Short mmCIF file of C-alpha atoms in Angstrom, two decimals:
data_model
loop_
_atom_site.label_atom_id
_atom_site.label_comp_id
_atom_site.label_asym_id
_atom_site.label_seq_id
_atom_site.Cartn_x
_atom_site.Cartn_y
_atom_site.Cartn_z
CA MET A 1 10.98 14.91 5.96
CA PRO A 2 7.78 14.80 3.88
CA PHE A 3 7.80 15.40 0.12
CA ASP A 4 5.17 16.93 -2.10
CA LEU A 5 3.01 14.41 -3.94
CA ALA A 6 1.92 14.23 -7.58
CA GLU A 7 -1.83 14.09 -7.89
CA SER A 8 -1.63 10.93 -9.96
CA PHE A 9 -0.50 8.96 -6.84
CA LEU A 10 -3.38 10.42 -4.87
CA LEU A 11 -5.80 9.32 -7.60
CA ASP A 12 -4.24 5.86 -7.63
CA ALA A 13 -4.88 5.55 -3.88
CA GLU A 14 -8.45 6.69 -4.26
CA ARG A 15 -9.03 4.24 -7.08
CA GLU A 16 -7.68 1.35 -4.93
CA LEU A 17 -9.78 2.52 -1.99
CA GLY A 18 -12.89 2.86 -4.16
CA ALA A 19 -13.64 6.20 -2.49
CA SER A 20 -12.63 9.85 -2.56
CA LEU A 21 -10.52 11.26 0.23
CA PRO A 22 -11.57 14.50 2.03
CA LYS A 23 -10.61 17.72 0.24
CA SER A 24 -8.54 19.19 3.08
CA TYR A 25 -6.62 15.96 3.46
CA ARG A 26 -5.96 15.75 -0.32
CA LEU A 27 -4.62 19.33 -0.37
CA ALA A 28 -2.40 18.70 2.65
CA MET A 29 -0.92 15.53 1.20
CA LEU A 30 -0.19 17.19 -2.18
CA ARG A 31 1.90 19.74 -0.28
CA GLU A 32 3.49 17.39 2.24
CA ASN A 33 3.02 13.65 1.84
CA GLY A 34 3.30 12.67 5.54
CA GLY A 35 4.73 14.48 8.54
CA GLU A 36 3.65 14.87 12.13
CA LEU A 37 0.37 15.95 13.66
CA ALA A 38 -0.77 16.83 17.17
CA THR A 39 -4.09 16.47 18.88
CA ASP A 40 -4.94 17.66 22.40
CA GLU A 41 -3.97 14.24 23.73
CA ASP A 42 -1.19 12.85 21.57
CA ASP A 43 1.40 13.29 18.77
CA TRP A 44 0.94 11.36 15.52
CA GLN A 45 3.09 10.29 12.63
CA GLN A 46 1.11 10.57 9.37
CA TYR A 47 1.15 7.73 6.91
CA PRO A 48 2.05 8.90 3.44
CA ILE A 49 0.40 7.99 0.17
CA ALA A 50 2.43 5.59 -1.92
CA ASP A 51 4.77 7.44 -4.27
CA THR A 52 6.75 5.28 -6.71
CA SER A 53 8.25 8.09 -8.79
CA ASP A 54 11.82 7.31 -7.58
CA ARG A 55 13.64 5.06 -5.10
CA LYS A 56 13.90 7.73 -2.40
CA ARG A 57 10.13 8.55 -2.48
CA LEU A 58 9.28 4.79 -2.72
CA SER A 59 11.35 4.18 0.41
CA ARG A 60 9.83 7.16 2.28
CA SER A 61 6.32 6.11 1.44
CA ALA A 62 6.67 2.37 2.10
CA ASN A 63 4.36 2.67 5.17
CA HIS A 64 1.55 4.20 3.09
CA ILE A 65 -2.13 4.54 4.10
CA LEU A 66 -3.25 1.43 2.24
CA LYS A 67 -0.56 -0.77 3.74
CA GLU A 68 -1.09 0.57 7.27
CA THR A 69 -4.87 0.22 6.98
CA GLU A 70 -4.45 -3.39 5.85
CA SER A 71 -2.22 -4.03 8.85
CA CYS A 72 -4.80 -2.42 11.23
CA ARG A 73 -7.46 -4.79 9.85
CA GLY A 74 -5.57 -7.57 11.75
CA TRP A 75 -6.88 -5.92 14.99
CA SER A 76 -10.23 -7.45 16.01
CA ARG A 77 -11.85 -4.09 16.76
CA PHE A 78 -10.62 -2.01 13.82
CA PRO A 79 -13.68 -0.54 12.09
CA GLU A 80 -14.32 -2.12 8.67
CA ASP A 81 -15.02 1.26 7.05
CA ALA A 82 -11.98 3.08 8.50
CA LEU A 83 -8.83 4.31 6.80
CA ALA A 84 -5.72 4.69 8.96
CA ILE A 85 -3.98 8.00 8.24
CA ALA A 86 -1.63 8.31 11.26
CA GLY A 87 -0.35 6.33 14.25
CA ASN A 88 0.95 7.29 17.68
CA GLY A 89 3.54 4.47 17.87
CA ALA A 90 1.53 2.68 20.57
CA GLY A 91 -1.12 1.10 18.32
CA ASP A 92 -3.73 3.86 18.30
CA GLN A 93 -4.68 5.34 14.93
CA LEU A 94 -6.20 8.52 13.42
CA VAL A 95 -8.79 7.41 10.94
CA PHE A 96 -11.34 8.60 8.40
CA ILE A 97 -14.66 6.71 8.13
CA LYS A 98 -16.05 5.82 4.73
CA ARG A 99 -19.62 6.97 4.17
CA HIS A 100 -21.21 5.94 0.86
CA GLU A 101 -18.68 6.68 -1.92
CA ASP A 102 -16.37 9.04 0.03
CA PHE A 103 -14.41 9.28 3.22
CA ALA A 104 -16.04 11.84 5.52
CA PRO A 105 -13.90 14.81 6.57
CA GLU A 106 -14.12 14.07 10.32
CA VAL A 107 -11.02 12.61 11.93
CA TYR A 108 -11.34 10.04 14.68
CA GLU A 109 -8.89 8.60 17.13
CA TRP A 110 -9.23 4.79 17.26
CA HIS A 111 -8.01 3.11 20.44
CA HIS A 112 -6.59 -0.28 19.72
CA GLU A 113 -7.20 -1.73 23.14
CA SER A 114 -10.88 -0.79 23.48
CA GLY A 115 -11.91 -0.35 19.86
CA GLU A 116 -13.35 3.05 20.84
CA LEU A 117 -13.67 5.82 18.22
CA LYS A 118 -13.37 9.38 19.44
CA LYS A 119 -13.83 12.31 17.15
CA VAL A 120 -10.83 14.64 17.38
CA ALA A 121 -11.59 17.05 14.51
CA ASP A 122 -14.54 17.96 12.30
CA ASP A 123 -12.14 18.33 9.39
CA PHE A 124 -8.50 17.29 8.74
CA SER A 125 -7.53 20.95 8.38
CA GLN A 126 -8.22 21.48 12.07
CA LEU A 127 -5.33 19.25 13.11
CA LYS A 128 -2.08 20.91 14.05
CA ALA A 129 1.22 20.05 12.41
CA SER A 130 3.81 19.35 15.11
#
């Protein structure tokens, strides 16, 4: 069950990333830090943003976006400018792509076997909670 998120943790993540996150994603994570999403082709488990405010939230956000993105960088075809925001449990990821100083609002599905990026939404807000 996702928790709400204090903006300070969101700002910490952006500072560590060196880029701003898309507005619709920021708003969604402030309301529910994690949860499930659905695209036309798959179901996805969102990665939360690290929340160290107490032991329960720390435990529930242990697989946060920074940690999961770092793990994905071990795959040879993971895009250098991508941020993993959700996984399908089979290795594929939903990602944002960094452009200049910010992450663009478009959401892409990255296929771990082929390295292919496929746009699944023009904005995070278009994804359905499942």
